[in-house]
Short mmCIF file of C-alpha atoms in Angstrom, two decimals:
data_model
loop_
_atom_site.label_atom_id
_atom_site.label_comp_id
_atom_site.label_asym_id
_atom_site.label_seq_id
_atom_site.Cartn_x
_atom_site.Cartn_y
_atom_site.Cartn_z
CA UNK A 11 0.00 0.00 0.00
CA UNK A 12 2.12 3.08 -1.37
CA UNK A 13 -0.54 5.74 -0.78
CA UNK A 14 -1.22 3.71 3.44
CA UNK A 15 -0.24 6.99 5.16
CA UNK A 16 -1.82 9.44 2.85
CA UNK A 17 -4.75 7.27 2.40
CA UNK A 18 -5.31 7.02 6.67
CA UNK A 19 -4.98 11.07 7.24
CA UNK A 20 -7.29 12.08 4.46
CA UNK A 21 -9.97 9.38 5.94
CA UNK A 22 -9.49 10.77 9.14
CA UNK A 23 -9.87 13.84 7.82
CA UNK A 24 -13.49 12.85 6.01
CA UNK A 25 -14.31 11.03 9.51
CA UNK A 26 -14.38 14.71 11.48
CA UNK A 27 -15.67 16.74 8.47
CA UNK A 28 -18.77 14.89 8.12
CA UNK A 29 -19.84 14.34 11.67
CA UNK A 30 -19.89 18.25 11.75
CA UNK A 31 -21.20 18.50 8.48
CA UNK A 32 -24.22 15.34 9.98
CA UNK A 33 -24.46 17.63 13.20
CA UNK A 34 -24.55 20.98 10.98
CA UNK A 35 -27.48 20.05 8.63
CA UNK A 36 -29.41 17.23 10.33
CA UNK A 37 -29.10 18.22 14.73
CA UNK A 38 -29.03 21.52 14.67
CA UNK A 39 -32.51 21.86 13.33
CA UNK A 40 -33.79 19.39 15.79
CA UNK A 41 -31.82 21.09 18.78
CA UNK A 42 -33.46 24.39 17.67
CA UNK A 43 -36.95 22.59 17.40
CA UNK A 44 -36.72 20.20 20.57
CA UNK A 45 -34.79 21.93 23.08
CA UNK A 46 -34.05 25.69 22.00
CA UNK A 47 -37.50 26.66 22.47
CA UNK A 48 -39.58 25.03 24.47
CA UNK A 49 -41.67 27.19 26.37
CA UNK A 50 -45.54 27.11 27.55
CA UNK A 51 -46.12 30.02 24.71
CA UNK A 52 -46.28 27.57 21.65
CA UNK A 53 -47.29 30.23 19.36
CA UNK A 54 -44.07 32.13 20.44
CA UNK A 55 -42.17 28.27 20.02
CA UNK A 56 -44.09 28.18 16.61
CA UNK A 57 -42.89 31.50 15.28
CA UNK A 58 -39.17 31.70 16.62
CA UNK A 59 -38.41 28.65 14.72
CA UNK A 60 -39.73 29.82 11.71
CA UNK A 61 -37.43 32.84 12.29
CA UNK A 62 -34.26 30.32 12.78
CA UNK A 63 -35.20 28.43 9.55
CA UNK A 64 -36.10 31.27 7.56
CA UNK A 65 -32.52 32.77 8.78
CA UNK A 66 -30.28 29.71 8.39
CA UNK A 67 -31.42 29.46 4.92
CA UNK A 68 -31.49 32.52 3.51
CA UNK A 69 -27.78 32.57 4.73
CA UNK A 70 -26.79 29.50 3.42
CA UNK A 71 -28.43 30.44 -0.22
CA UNK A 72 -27.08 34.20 -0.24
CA UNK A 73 -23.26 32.34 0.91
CA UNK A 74 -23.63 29.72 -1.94
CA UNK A 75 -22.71 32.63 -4.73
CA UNK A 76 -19.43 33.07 -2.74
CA UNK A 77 -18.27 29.44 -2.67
CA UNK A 78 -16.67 29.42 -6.30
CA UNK A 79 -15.29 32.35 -5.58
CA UNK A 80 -13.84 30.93 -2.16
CA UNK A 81 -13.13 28.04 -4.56
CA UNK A 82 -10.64 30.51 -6.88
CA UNK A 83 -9.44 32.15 -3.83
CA UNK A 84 -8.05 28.44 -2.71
CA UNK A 85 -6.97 27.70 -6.14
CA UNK A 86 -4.82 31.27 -6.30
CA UNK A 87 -3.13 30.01 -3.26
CA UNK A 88 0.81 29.71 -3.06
CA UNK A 89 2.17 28.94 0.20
CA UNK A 90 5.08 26.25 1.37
CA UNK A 91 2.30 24.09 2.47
CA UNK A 92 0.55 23.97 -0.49
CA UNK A 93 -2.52 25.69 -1.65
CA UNK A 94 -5.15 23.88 0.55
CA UNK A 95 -3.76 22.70 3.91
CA UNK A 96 -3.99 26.78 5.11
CA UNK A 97 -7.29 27.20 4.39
CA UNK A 98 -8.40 23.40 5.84
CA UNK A 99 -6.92 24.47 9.12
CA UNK A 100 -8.25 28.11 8.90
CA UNK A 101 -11.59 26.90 8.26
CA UNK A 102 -11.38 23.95 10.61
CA UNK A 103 -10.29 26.11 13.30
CA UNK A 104 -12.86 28.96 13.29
CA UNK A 105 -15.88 26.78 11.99
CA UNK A 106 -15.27 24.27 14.75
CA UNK A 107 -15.55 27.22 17.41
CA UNK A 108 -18.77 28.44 16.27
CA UNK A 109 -20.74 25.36 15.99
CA UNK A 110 -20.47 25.19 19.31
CA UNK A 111 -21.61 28.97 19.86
CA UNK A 112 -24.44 28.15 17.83
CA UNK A 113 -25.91 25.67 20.34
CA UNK A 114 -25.78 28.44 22.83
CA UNK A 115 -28.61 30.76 23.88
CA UNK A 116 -26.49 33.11 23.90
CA UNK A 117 -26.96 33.87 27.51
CA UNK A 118 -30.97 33.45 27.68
CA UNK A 119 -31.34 35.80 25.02
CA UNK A 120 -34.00 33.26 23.53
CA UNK A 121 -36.67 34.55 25.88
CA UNK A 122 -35.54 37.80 27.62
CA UNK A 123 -34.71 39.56 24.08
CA UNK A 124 -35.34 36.94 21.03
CA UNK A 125 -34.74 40.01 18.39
CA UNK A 126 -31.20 40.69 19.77
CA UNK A 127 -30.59 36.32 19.73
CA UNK A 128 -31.49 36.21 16.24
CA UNK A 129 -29.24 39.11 15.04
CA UNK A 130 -26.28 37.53 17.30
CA UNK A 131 -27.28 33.78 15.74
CA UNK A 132 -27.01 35.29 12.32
CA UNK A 133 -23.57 36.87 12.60
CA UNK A 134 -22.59 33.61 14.44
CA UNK A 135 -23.92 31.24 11.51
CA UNK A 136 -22.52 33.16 8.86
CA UNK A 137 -19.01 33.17 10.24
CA UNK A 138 -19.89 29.32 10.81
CA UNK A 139 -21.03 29.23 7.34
CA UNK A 140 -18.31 30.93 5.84
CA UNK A 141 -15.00 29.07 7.12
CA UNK A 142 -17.27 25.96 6.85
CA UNK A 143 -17.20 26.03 3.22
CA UNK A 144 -13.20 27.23 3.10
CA UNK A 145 -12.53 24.28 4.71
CA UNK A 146 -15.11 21.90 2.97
CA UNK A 147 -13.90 23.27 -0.53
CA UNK A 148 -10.31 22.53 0.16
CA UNK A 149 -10.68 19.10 1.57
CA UNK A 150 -12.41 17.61 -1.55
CA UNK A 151 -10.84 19.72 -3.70
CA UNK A 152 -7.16 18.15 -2.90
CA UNK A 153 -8.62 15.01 -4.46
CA UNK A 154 -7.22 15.77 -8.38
CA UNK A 155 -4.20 17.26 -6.40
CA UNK A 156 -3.28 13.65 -5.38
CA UNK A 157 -3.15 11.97 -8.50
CA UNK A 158 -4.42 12.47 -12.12
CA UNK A 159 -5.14 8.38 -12.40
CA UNK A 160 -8.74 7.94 -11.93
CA UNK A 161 -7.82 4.58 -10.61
CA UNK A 162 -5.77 6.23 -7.71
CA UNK A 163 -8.25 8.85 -7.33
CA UNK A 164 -10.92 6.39 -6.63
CA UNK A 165 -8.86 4.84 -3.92
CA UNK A 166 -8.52 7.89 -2.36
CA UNK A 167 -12.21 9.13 -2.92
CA UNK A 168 -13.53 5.25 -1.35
CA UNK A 169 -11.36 5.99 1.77
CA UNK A 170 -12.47 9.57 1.96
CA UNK A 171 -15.57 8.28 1.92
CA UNK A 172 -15.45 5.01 4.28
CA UNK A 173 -14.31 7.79 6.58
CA UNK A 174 -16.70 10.54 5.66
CA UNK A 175 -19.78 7.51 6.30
CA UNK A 176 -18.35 6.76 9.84
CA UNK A 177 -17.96 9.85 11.07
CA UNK A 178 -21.80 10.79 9.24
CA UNK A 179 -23.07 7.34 10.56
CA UNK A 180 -21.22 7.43 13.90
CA UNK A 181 -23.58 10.84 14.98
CA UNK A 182 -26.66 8.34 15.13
CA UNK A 183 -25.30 6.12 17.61
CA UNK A 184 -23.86 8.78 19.94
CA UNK A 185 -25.72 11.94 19.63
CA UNK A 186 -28.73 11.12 22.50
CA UNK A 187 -26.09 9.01 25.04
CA UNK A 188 -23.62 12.42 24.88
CA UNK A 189 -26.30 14.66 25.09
CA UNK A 190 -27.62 12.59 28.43
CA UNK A 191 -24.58 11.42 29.72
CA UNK A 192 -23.75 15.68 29.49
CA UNK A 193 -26.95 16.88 30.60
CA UNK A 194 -26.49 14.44 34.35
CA UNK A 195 -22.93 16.05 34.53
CA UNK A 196 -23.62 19.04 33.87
CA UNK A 197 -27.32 19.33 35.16
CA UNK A 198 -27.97 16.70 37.36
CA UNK A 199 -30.72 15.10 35.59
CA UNK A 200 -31.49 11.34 35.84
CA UNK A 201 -32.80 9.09 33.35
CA UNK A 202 -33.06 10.01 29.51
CA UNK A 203 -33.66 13.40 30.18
CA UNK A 204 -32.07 15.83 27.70
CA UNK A 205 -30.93 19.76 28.74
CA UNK A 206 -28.75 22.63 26.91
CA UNK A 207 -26.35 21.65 28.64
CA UNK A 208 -26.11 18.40 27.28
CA UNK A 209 -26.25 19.38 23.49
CA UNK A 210 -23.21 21.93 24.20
CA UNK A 211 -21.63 19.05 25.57
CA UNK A 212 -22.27 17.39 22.40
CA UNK A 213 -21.16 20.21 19.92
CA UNK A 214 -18.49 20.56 22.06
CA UNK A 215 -17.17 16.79 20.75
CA UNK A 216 -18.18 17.15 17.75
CA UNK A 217 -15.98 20.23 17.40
CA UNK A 218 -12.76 18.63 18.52
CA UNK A 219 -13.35 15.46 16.30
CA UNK A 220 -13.71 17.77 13.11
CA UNK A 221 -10.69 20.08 14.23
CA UNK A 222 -8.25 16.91 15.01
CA UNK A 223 -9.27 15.09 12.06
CA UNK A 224 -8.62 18.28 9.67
CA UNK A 225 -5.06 18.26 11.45
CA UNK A 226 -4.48 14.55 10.01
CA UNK A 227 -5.30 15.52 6.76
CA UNK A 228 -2.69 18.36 6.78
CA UNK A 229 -0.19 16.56 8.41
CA UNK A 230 -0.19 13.44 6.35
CA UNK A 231 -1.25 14.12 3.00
CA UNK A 232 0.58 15.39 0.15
CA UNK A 233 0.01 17.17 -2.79
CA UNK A 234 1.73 15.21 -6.30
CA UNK A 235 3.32 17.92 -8.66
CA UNK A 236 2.36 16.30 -12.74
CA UNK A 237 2.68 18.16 -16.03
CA UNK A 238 -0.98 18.68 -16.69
CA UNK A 239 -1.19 19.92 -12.89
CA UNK A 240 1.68 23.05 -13.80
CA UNK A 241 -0.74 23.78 -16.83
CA UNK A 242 -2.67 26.32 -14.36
CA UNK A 243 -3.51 30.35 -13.86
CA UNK A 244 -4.33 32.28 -11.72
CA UNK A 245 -8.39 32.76 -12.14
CA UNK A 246 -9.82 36.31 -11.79
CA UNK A 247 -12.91 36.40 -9.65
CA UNK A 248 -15.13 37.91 -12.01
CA UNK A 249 -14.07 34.89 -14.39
CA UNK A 250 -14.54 32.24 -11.56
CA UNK A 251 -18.71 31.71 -12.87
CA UNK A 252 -17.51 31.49 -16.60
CA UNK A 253 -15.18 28.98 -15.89
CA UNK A 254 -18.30 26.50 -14.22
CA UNK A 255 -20.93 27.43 -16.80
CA UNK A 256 -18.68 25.99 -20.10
CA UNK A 257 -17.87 22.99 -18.41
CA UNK A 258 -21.36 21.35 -19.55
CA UNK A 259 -20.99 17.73 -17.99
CA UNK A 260 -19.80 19.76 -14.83
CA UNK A 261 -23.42 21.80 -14.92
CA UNK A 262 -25.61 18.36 -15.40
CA UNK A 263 -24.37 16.19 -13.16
CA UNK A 264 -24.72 19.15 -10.80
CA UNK A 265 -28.33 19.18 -11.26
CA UNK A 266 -28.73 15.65 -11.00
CA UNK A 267 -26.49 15.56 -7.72
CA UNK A 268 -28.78 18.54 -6.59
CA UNK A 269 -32.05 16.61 -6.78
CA UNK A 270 -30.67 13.47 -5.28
CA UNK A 271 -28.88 15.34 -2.24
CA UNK A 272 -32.00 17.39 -1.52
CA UNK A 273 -34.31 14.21 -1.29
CA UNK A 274 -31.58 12.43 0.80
CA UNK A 275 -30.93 15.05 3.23
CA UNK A 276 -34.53 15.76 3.95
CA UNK A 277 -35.62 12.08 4.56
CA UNK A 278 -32.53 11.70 6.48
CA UNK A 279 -33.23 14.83 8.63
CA UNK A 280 -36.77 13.66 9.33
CA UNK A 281 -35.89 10.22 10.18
CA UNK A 282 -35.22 11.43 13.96
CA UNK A 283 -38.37 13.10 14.36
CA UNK A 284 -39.72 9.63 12.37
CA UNK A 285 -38.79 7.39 15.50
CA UNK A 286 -39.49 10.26 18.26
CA UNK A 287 -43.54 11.49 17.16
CA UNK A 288 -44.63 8.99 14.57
CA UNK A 289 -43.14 5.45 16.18
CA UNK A 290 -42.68 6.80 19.58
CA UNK A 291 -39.18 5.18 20.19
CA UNK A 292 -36.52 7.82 20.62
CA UNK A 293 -34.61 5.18 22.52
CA UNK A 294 -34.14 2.81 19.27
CA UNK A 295 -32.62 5.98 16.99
CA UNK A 296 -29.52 4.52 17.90
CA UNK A 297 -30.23 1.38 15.58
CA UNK A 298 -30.83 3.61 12.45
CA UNK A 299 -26.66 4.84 13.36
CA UNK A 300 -25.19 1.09 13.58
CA UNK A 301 -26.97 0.15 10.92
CA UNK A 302 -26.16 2.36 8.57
CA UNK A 303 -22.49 2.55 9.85
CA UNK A 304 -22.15 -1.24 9.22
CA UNK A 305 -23.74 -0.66 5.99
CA UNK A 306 -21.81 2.15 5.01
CA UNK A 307 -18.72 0.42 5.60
CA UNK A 308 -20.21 -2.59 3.66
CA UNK A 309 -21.20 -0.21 0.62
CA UNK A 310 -17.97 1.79 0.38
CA UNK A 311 -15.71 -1.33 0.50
CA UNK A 312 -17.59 -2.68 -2.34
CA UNK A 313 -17.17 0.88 -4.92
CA UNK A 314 -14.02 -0.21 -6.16
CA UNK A 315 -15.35 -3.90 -7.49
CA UNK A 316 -18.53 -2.16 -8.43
CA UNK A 317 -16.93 0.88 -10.02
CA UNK A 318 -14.44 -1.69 -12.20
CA UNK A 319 -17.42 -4.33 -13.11
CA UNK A 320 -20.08 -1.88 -14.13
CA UNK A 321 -19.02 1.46 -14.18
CA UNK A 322 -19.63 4.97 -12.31
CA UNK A 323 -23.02 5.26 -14.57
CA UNK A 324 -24.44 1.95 -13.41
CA UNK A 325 -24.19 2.48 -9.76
CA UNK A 326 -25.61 6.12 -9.87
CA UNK A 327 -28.50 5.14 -11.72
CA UNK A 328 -29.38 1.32 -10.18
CA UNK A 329 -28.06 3.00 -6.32
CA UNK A 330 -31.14 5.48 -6.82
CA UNK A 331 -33.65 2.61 -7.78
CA UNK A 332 -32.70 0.74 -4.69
CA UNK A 333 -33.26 3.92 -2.46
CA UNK A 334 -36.81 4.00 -4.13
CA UNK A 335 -37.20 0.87 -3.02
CA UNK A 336 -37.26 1.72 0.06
CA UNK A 337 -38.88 4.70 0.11
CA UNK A 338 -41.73 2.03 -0.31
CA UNK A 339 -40.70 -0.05 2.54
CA UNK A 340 -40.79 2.98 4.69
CA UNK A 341 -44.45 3.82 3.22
CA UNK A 342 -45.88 0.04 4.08
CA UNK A 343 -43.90 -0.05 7.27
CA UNK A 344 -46.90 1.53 9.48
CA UNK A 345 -45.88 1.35 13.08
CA UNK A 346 -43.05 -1.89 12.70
CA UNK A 347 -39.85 -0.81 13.77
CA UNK A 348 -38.36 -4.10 12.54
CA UNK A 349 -39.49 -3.01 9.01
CA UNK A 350 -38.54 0.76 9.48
CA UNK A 351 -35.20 -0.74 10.26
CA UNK A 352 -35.23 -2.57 7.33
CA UNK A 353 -36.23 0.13 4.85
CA UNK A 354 -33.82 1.88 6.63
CA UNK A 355 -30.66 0.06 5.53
CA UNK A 356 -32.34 -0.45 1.79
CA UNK A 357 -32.50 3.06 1.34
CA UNK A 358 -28.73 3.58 3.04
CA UNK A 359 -26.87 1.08 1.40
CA UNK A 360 -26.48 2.36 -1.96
CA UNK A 361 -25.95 6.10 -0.74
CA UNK A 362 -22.20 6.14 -0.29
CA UNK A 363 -22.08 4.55 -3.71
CA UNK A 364 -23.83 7.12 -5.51
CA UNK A 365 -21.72 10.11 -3.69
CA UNK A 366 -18.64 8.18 -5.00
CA UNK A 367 -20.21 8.02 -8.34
CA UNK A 368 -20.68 11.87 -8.23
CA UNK A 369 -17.55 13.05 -6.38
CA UNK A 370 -15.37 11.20 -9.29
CA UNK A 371 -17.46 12.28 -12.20
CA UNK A 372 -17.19 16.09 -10.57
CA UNK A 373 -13.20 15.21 -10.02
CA UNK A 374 -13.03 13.99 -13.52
CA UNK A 375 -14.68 17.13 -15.02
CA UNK A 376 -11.37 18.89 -13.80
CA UNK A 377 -9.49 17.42 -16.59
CA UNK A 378 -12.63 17.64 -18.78
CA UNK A 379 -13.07 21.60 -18.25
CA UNK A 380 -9.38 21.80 -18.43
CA UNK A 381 -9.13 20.59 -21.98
CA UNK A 382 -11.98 22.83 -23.30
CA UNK A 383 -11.26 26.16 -21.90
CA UNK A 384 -7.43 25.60 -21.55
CA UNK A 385 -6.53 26.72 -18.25
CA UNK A 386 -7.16 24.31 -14.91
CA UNK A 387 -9.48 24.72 -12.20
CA UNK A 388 -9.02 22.46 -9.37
CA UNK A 389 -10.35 24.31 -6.28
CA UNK A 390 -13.60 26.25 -8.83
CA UNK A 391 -14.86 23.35 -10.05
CA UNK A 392 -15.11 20.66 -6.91
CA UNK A 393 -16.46 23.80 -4.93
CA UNK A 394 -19.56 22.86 -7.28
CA UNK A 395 -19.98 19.62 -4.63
CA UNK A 396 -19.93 21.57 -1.68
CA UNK A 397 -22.13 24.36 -3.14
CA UNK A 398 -24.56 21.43 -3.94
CA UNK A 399 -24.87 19.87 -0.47
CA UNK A 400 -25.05 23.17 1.12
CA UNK A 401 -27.75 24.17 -1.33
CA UNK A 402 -29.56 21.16 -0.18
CA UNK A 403 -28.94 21.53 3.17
CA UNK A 404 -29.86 24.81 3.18
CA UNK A 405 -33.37 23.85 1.73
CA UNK A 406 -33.78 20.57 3.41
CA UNK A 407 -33.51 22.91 6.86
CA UNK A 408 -36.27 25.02 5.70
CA UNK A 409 -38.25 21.57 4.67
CA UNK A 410 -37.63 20.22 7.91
CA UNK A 411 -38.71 22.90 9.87
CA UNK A 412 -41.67 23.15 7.94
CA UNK A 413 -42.35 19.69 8.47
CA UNK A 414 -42.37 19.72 12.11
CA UNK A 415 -44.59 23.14 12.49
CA UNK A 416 -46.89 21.67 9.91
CA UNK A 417 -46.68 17.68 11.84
CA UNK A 418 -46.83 19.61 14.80
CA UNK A 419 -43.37 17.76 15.82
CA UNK A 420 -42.09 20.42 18.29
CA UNK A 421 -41.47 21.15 21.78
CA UNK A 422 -42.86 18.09 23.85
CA UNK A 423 -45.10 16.91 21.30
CA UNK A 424 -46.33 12.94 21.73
CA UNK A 425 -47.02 10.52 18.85
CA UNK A 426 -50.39 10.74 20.50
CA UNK A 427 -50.81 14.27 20.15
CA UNK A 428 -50.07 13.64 16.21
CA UNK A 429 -53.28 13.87 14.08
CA UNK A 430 -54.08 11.78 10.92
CA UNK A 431 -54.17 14.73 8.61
CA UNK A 432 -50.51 16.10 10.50
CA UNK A 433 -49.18 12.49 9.86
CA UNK A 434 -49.74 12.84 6.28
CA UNK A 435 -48.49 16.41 6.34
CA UNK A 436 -45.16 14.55 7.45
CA UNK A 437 -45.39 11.63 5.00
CA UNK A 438 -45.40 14.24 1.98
CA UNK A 439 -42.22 16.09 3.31
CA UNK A 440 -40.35 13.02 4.33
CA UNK A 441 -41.36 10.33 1.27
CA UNK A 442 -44.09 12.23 -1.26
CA UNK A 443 -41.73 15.00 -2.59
CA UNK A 444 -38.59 13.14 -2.68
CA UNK A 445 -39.63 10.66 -4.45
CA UNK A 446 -40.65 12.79 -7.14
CA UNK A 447 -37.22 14.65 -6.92
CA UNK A 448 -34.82 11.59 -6.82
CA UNK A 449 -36.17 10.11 -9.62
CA UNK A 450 -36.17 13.05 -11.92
CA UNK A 451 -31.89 13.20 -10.42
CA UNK A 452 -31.61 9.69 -12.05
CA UNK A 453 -33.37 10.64 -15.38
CA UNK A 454 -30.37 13.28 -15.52
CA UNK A 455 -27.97 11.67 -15.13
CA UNK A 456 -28.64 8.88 -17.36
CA UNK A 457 -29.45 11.10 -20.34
CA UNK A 458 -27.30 13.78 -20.06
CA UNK A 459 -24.09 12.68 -18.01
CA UNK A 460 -21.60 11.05 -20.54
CA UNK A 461 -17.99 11.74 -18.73
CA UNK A 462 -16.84 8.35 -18.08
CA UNK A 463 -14.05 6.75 -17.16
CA UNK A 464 -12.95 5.94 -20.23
CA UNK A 465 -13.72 9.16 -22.04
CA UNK A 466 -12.07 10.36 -19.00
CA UNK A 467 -8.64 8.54 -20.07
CA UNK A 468 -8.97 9.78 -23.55
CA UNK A 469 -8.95 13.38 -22.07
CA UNK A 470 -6.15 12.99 -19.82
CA UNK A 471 -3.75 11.58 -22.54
CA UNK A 472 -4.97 14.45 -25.33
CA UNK A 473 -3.96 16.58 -22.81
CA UNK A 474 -0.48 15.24 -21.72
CA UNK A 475 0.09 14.61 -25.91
CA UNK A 476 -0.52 18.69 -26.32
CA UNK A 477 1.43 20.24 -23.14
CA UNK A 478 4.77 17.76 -24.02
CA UNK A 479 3.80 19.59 -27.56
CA UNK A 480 4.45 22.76 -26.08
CA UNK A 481 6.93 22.07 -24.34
CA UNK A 482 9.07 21.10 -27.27
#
């Protein structure tokens, strides 16, 4: 194993970032629904969270214009450590900080002045935001920076991603034990009973786990200098959108990785409030987390065989059928945990697959985009990924707050509580709609994604055949 070290710091690396990016977009929202306000004034509950949803995403969308342009910043980067370990530890660093400021109240300011909270939870998020997406954009985007073999590149994308599905997978499991085993330290509760305290505790974790495993990454990874990687300029800014909208296949499979992540993330998201108000067993949400951990490991192990047998085109498309599959376990499943479970891992399983799928077809489009405006984009064109899931986080925040003031799924709601016409209020958020989306994602893809692997080769050796051209 040539690439062991490398291979080991940039999983650990993927480990950290997606636990914070699994507590950013799927436990905040419930923390801000469940515990953040929960007083006897549920119209005052009721509205404040639409403020916090309404605020988080309109952030998140107005931020998304600046990631390409954080994405040239990165890419106009010279430094002796390269031109993505500053920013990784930069954006680790600060990002890390304030996800655990926003799981404060910022001193009770929730109830004695909410106006004054939600200017200081604004500032705080967007900071959060910001370095969030420095350091998300130059994690993934080191991935063509490693090697220009697509073979090597999948290696390191399917450990990136083994790690990226633990660290994801591994929130399930621990999220409500920290949060309790906090809340008796730090407030003397007994039982399963859950306080602030107890989800700063939590962030708190979470924080240090993405900071440490960003440190990995810069330590032990190292950037591989090649012929077609020296063909490369400095991009102006105002150029940076130019450079995304001629790379075609770059454009479509962002759609189609658009529609897919949306109707992911917002089942995911809802699958908490799934076991707490509609099944009425918080205490088995830790299943859904070992499950899909085991799973995960299972379906990322099995990318490289899959990717070499039937191609990156072949697991996009047949990984989304599966998930619609069970999308209709989950709709027969009725009150059965066993078979929630179950339509659980069939709707899992193929997920880390498909992310592959995209992340190398994205990765590939840097060589693609390279040969047909002539200059090379590494850091521009994967912060196209990023942008994506943060779009779709963004949205799938707004969905899921929507979800629970329309389910009414907040504060200390019961599953008995829970009307017939709020159940199917929830149904349509969490199954109806993304149904309708994910399918449309494969229908994209299939028709109008044609960078493979081997037309990926073909590009790579047109392009080393014209620079040793040049050279001469």
């Amino acid at each position: 194993m040539k690439h062991v070290k490398q291979y080991t710091s940039y999983a650990l690396g993927a480990f950290g970032h997606d636990a914070f990016y699994q507590t950013l977009s799927t436990y905040l929202m419930l923390f801000v629904t469940s515990q953040l306000f929960d007083t006897s004034d549920k119209s005052f509950n009721a509205r404040m969270i639409g403020y916090v949803t309404l605020l988080m995403t309109g952030i998140r969308l107005v931020e998304i214009v600046f990631d390409p342009l954080i994405g040239g910043a990165v890419d106009n980067t010279e430094t002796r450590w390269g031109k993505f370990k500053p920013w990784l530890m930069v954006g680790a660093t600060i990002s890390s900080v304030m996800l655990v400021v926003v799981f404060t109240d910022f001193g009770g300011l929730t109830t004695s002045n909410p106006m004054l909270y939600l200017v200081l939870f604004g500032i705080a998020f967007v900071i959060l935001d910001i370095f969030y997406s420095f350091k998300d954009i130059s994690f993934w985007s080191m991935l063509p920076a490693l090697s220009v073999d697509s073979k090597v590149r999948a290696k390191f994308g399917t450990i990136g991603r083994l790690g990226s599905t633990l660290g994801a997978q591994g929130v399930p499991i621990v999220i409500f034990p920290l949060i309790v085993f906090f809340s008796q330290t730090f407030s003397g509760t007994h039982g399963d009973t859950k306080t602030h305290a107890g989800w700063i505790g939590f962030a708190v974790v979470i924080a240090l786990v993405s900071f440490l495993g960003a440190l990995a990454t810069a330590l032990g990874t190292k950037e591989k200098k090649s012929l077609i990687r020296d063909n490369t300029e400095k991009v102006r800014f105002r150029d940076v959108f130019k450079v995304l909208a001629k790379n075609d296949q770059l454009m479509w499979l962002a759609l189609s990785y658009f529609l897919f992540a949306l109707s992911y993330v917002v089942t995911n998201s809802l699958l908490a409030y799934y076991f707490t108000y509609v099944l009425g067993k918080p205490g088995s949400y830790w299943l859904v987390g070992v499950i899909t951990a085991i799973l995960g490991i299972i379906s990322v192990s099995l990318f490289p065989a899959l990717v070499a047998l039937i191609k990156r085109r072949a697991i996009y498309v047949g990984g989304i059928a599966m998930m619609l599959v069970g999308y209709l376990l989950f709709l027969f499943a009725g009150q059965n945990t066993i078979v929630v479970l179950f339509a659980v891992g069939i709707f899992f399983f193929p997920y880390p697959m498909i992310f592959l799928a995209a992340l190398m077809t994205i990765t590939d489009s840097v060589e693609y985009g390279q040969l047909k405006n002539g200059t090379r984009n590494e850091s521009v064109t994967l912060s196209v990924r990023p942008l994506i899931d943060k779009v779709a986080g963004a949205i799938a925040n707004s969905v899921v707050g929507l979800a629970a003031v329309h389910s009414g799924m907040i504060g200390s709601a019961k599953p008995s509580s829970i009307s017939a016409g709020q159940l199917l209020n929830f149904r349509t958020y969490m199954f109806f709609a993304p149904i309708v989306l994910i399918i449309i994602a494969a229908l994209v893809y299939l028709f109008k994604v044609e960078l493979s692997e081997k037309k990926h080769s073909e590009i790579v050796n047109e392009l080393e055949t014209k620079l040793k051209a040049e050279q001469k």
